[in-house]
Tab-separated table of C-alpha atoms in Angstrom:
chain	number	residue	atom	x	y	z
A	560	MET	CA	68.042	-116.329	-159.756
A	561	GLN	CA	66.706	-112.731	-160.342
A	562	ASP	CA	69.252	-109.853	-160.435
A	563	ASN	CA	68.072	-107.161	-157.833
A	564	LYS	CA	70.217	-104.690	-159.449
A	565	ASN	CA	68.501	-102.705	-162.316
A	566	SER	CA	70.809	-100.350	-163.981
A	567	ASP	CA	68.037	-98.769	-165.903
A	568	THR	CA	66.033	-97.733	-163.072
A	569	GLU	CA	66.865	-94.574	-161.279
A	570	ILE	CA	65.869	-94.167	-157.810
A	571	VAL	CA	63.869	-91.036	-157.423
A	572	PRO	CA	63.107	-89.755	-153.968
A	573	ASP	CA	59.494	-89.197	-153.058
A	574	ASP	CA	58.395	-85.581	-154.044
A	575	CYS	CA	56.018	-85.357	-151.331
A	576	GLN	CA	58.675	-86.507	-148.606
A	577	MET	CA	61.149	-83.957	-150.253
A	578	GLY	CA	58.565	-81.122	-149.764
A	579	TRP	CA	57.983	-82.142	-146.013
A	580	ASP	CA	61.632	-82.255	-145.467
A	581	GLU	CA	61.993	-78.677	-146.895
A	582	LEU	CA	59.082	-77.800	-144.687
A	583	ARG	CA	60.393	-79.238	-141.723
A	584	ASN	CA	63.558	-77.185	-142.165
A	585	THR	CA	61.569	-74.244	-142.638
A	586	VAL	CA	59.580	-74.891	-139.362
A	587	LEU	CA	62.863	-75.311	-137.596
A	588	THR	CA	64.283	-72.048	-138.818
A	589	LEU	CA	60.968	-70.320	-137.824
A	590	ASN	CA	61.037	-71.930	-134.418
A	591	LEU	CA	64.735	-70.611	-134.004
A	592	SER	CA	63.450	-66.978	-135.136
A	593	VAL	CA	60.638	-67.068	-132.431
A	594	ALA	CA	63.127	-68.206	-129.806
A	595	GLN	CA	65.444	-65.406	-130.660
A	596	ILE	CA	62.676	-62.971	-130.435
A	597	GLU	CA	61.624	-64.234	-127.088
A	598	MET	CA	65.043	-64.243	-125.691
A	599	SER	CA	65.652	-60.793	-126.879
A	600	MET	CA	62.520	-59.707	-125.099
A	601	ARG	CA	63.385	-61.103	-121.881
A	602	ASP	CA	66.720	-59.571	-121.986
A	603	GLY	CA	65.333	-56.274	-123.021
A	604	ASP	CA	62.538	-56.613	-120.253
A	605	GLN	CA	65.087	-57.141	-117.554
A	606	SER	CA	67.121	-54.133	-118.628
A	607	VAL	CA	64.247	-51.912	-118.918
A	608	SER	CA	62.966	-53.040	-115.492
A	609	THR	CA	66.306	-52.027	-113.931
A	610	LEU	CA	66.154	-48.624	-116.089
A	611	ILE	CA	62.450	-48.061	-114.801
A	612	GLU	CA	63.584	-48.722	-111.152
A	613	SER	CA	66.476	-46.303	-111.539
A	614	PHE	CA	64.526	-43.541	-113.026
A	615	THR	CA	61.747	-43.904	-110.504
A	616	THR	CA	64.324	-43.470	-107.820
A	617	LEU	CA	65.730	-40.525	-109.672
A	618	ALA	CA	62.370	-38.988	-110.001
A	619	HIS	CA	61.815	-39.353	-106.276
A	620	SER	CA	65.266	-37.770	-105.613
A	621	MET	CA	64.621	-34.861	-107.752
A	622	ARG	CA	61.364	-34.023	-105.974
A	623	ASP	CA	63.179	-34.372	-102.741
A	624	ILE	CA	65.726	-32.033	-103.770
A	625	GLY	CA	63.376	-29.598	-105.206
A	626	VAL	CA	61.291	-29.628	-101.893
A	627	THR	CA	64.669	-29.285	-99.688
A	628	VAL	CA	65.592	-26.258	-101.833
A	629	ASP	CA	62.127	-24.657	-101.478
A	630	GLY	CA	62.606	-24.915	-97.761
A	631	LEU	CA	65.985	-23.201	-97.626
A	632	ASP	CA	66.094	-19.559	-96.310
A	633	ASP	CA	66.304	-16.828	-99.002
A	634	SER	CA	69.470	-15.095	-97.706
A	635	GLU	CA	71.105	-13.010	-100.362
A	636	SER	CA	74.137	-15.380	-100.649
A	637	ASP	CA	72.191	-18.475	-100.906
A	638	SER	CA	69.769	-17.008	-103.628
A	639	ASN	CA	71.916	-17.524	-106.490
A	640	ILE	CA	72.996	-21.233	-105.289
A	641	LYS	CA	69.242	-22.077	-104.846
A	642	GLY	CA	68.421	-21.006	-108.288
A	643	GLU	CA	71.172	-23.038	-109.673
A	644	ILE	CA	70.069	-25.990	-107.945
A	645	LYS	CA	66.387	-25.430	-109.008
A	646	GLU	CA	67.546	-25.049	-112.548
A	647	SER	CA	69.583	-28.244	-112.301
A	648	VAL	CA	66.669	-30.221	-110.895
A	649	ASN	CA	64.300	-28.924	-113.437
A	650	VAL	CA	66.971	-30.172	-116.216
A	651	ALA	CA	67.152	-33.510	-114.652
A	652	SER	CA	63.425	-33.662	-114.307
A	653	SER	CA	63.022	-32.994	-118.137
A	654	LYS	CA	65.565	-35.716	-118.808
A	655	VAL	CA	63.649	-38.274	-116.558
A	656	SER	CA	60.518	-37.227	-118.494
A	657	ALA	CA	62.244	-38.004	-121.847
A	658	ALA	CA	63.361	-41.302	-120.450
A	659	VAL	CA	59.862	-42.153	-119.673
A	660	ILE	CA	58.785	-41.530	-123.136
A	661	ALA	CA	61.614	-43.847	-124.381
A	662	PHE	CA	60.137	-46.508	-122.044
A	663	GLN	CA	56.828	-45.915	-123.886
A	664	PHE	CA	58.567	-46.718	-127.164
A	665	TYR	CA	59.979	-49.703	-125.688
A	666	ASP	CA	56.701	-50.977	-124.823
A	667	LYS	CA	55.345	-50.480	-128.276
A	668	LEU	CA	58.210	-52.252	-129.557
A	669	SER	CA	57.746	-55.228	-127.183
A	670	GLN	CA	54.045	-55.468	-128.128
A	671	ARG	CA	54.996	-55.716	-131.932
A	672	LEU	CA	57.582	-58.397	-131.079
A	673	THR	CA	54.910	-60.345	-129.105
A	674	HIS	CA	52.636	-60.117	-132.154
A	675	VAL	CA	55.564	-61.259	-134.470
A	676	SER	CA	56.344	-64.247	-132.100
A	677	SER	CA	52.573	-65.129	-131.886
A	678	SER	CA	52.089	-64.789	-135.686
A	679	LEU	CA	55.090	-66.884	-136.424
A	680	THR	CA	53.953	-69.530	-133.767
A	681	THR	CA	50.536	-69.687	-135.270
A	682	LEU	CA	52.188	-70.264	-138.864
A	683	ILE	CA	54.433	-72.913	-137.502
A	684	ASN	CA	51.449	-74.881	-135.977
A	685	LEU	CA	49.690	-74.730	-139.244
A	686	VAL	CA	52.627	-75.521	-141.468
A	687	SER	CA	53.895	-78.531	-139.531
A	688	ASP	CA	50.436	-80.098	-139.586
A	689	LYS	CA	50.094	-82.259	-142.808
A	690	GLU	CA	46.396	-82.231	-142.566
A	691	GLN	CA	46.007	-78.429	-142.510
A	692	ILE	CA	48.680	-77.235	-144.712
A	693	ASP	CA	46.381	-77.716	-147.829
A	694	SER	CA	43.293	-76.538	-146.399
A	695	HIS	CA	42.098	-73.168	-147.487
A	696	ASN	CA	39.931	-72.710	-144.493
A	697	SER	CA	43.037	-73.070	-142.186
A	698	TRP	CA	44.959	-70.568	-144.172
A	699	LYS	CA	41.977	-68.120	-143.817
A	700	GLU	CA	41.586	-68.776	-140.098
A	701	LEU	CA	45.402	-68.142	-139.705
A	702	ARG	CA	45.187	-64.810	-141.625
A	703	GLU	CA	42.124	-63.865	-139.230
A	704	ARG	CA	43.862	-64.773	-136.164
A	705	ILE	CA	46.855	-62.901	-137.015
A	706	ARG	CA	44.919	-59.906	-138.211
A	707	LYS	CA	43.118	-60.053	-134.496
A	708	THR	CA	46.579	-59.602	-132.871
A	709	PHE	CA	47.292	-56.333	-134.529
A	710	ILE	CA	45.620	-53.735	-132.309
A	711	MET	CA	47.703	-50.693	-133.486
A	712	VAL	CA	46.559	-48.832	-136.331
A	713	ASP	CA	49.853	-48.793	-138.389
A	714	GLU	CA	50.125	-52.641	-137.797
A	715	ALA	CA	46.823	-53.286	-139.008
A	716	SER	CA	47.521	-51.043	-142.141
A	717	VAL	CA	50.621	-52.818	-142.939
A	718	TYR	CA	48.817	-56.120	-142.491
A	719	GLU	CA	46.131	-55.195	-144.938
A	720	GLN	CA	48.306	-53.942	-147.465
A	721	ILE	CA	50.708	-56.988	-147.374
A	722	ILE	CA	47.765	-59.267	-147.845
A	723	ASP	CA	46.510	-57.071	-150.729
A	724	GLY	CA	49.970	-57.747	-152.409
A	725	VAL	CA	51.640	-54.470	-151.654
A	726	SER	CA	55.661	-54.624	-151.047
A	727	ILE	CA	56.793	-54.522	-147.576
A	728	GLU	CA	58.636	-51.203	-148.131
A	729	LYS	CA	55.483	-49.483	-149.774
A	730	ALA	CA	53.186	-50.902	-146.979
A	731	ILE	CA	55.497	-49.632	-144.208
A	732	GLU	CA	55.829	-46.259	-146.118
A	733	LYS	CA	52.141	-45.734	-146.520
A	734	ALA	CA	51.288	-46.954	-142.730
A	735	LEU	CA	53.862	-44.313	-141.768
A	736	VAL	CA	52.235	-41.517	-143.655
A	737	GLU	CA	48.972	-42.591	-142.327
A	738	ARG	CA	50.204	-42.468	-138.754
A	739	ASP	CA	51.627	-39.098	-139.240
A	740	ASN	CA	48.458	-37.731	-140.796
A	741	GLU	CA	46.418	-39.139	-137.740
A	742	LYS	CA	48.827	-37.445	-135.354
A	743	ASP	CA	48.418	-34.208	-137.312
A	744	LYS	CA	44.676	-34.579	-137.176
A	745	ASP	CA	44.829	-35.126	-133.406
A	746	LYS	CA	46.890	-32.132	-132.987
A	747	GLU	CA	44.419	-30.022	-134.865
A	748	ASP	CA	41.405	-31.588	-133.077
A	749	ASP	CA	42.767	-31.038	-129.647
A	750	GLY	CA	41.820	-27.037	-129.722
A	751	ASP	CA	38.791	-27.464	-131.781
A	752	ILE	CA	35.078	-27.632	-130.511
A	753	ASP	CA	33.044	-29.936	-132.550
A	754	LEU	CA	29.648	-28.591	-133.215
A	755	PHE	CA	26.691	-30.780	-134.227
């Protein structure tokens, strides 16, 4: 009779299996991150839609008030009140304009989060495929697909620098400087006439 117990043999888990378990956990964590981004964007979209509708109504109301005030008689006693109303309408209109600019920021933020979500999903698909994970071509294609999603100049700048091994902090810092320089250049170019 053979003894199935061998006290000298240590049971070692398959290294490949351990690696795939860790990779699976990484994929699950990435999936969670993508889900959180998507949920946040949906919540934000609902709130912003409500705000846009409110500010659109406000803008129309401000315009209507301005038209009504302009139609009032210019009697001496009403002249001061009319001026105060017009001033209030102008202040409210400028606040509505500032809100519109804030919505543009949200739109840019939403685009960036969409790019992050898309990039993470593409990465998840690659690392969860046992055949593709070790393929250099698959990783190259992944980088190219991710790069194509970055349509904003500062995003592309950060991407290029990160791929070149620059730290996240330095890449962001450099991209912000480049963006500010581009804004300054645009301001200078606005009044200039280009001669050829």
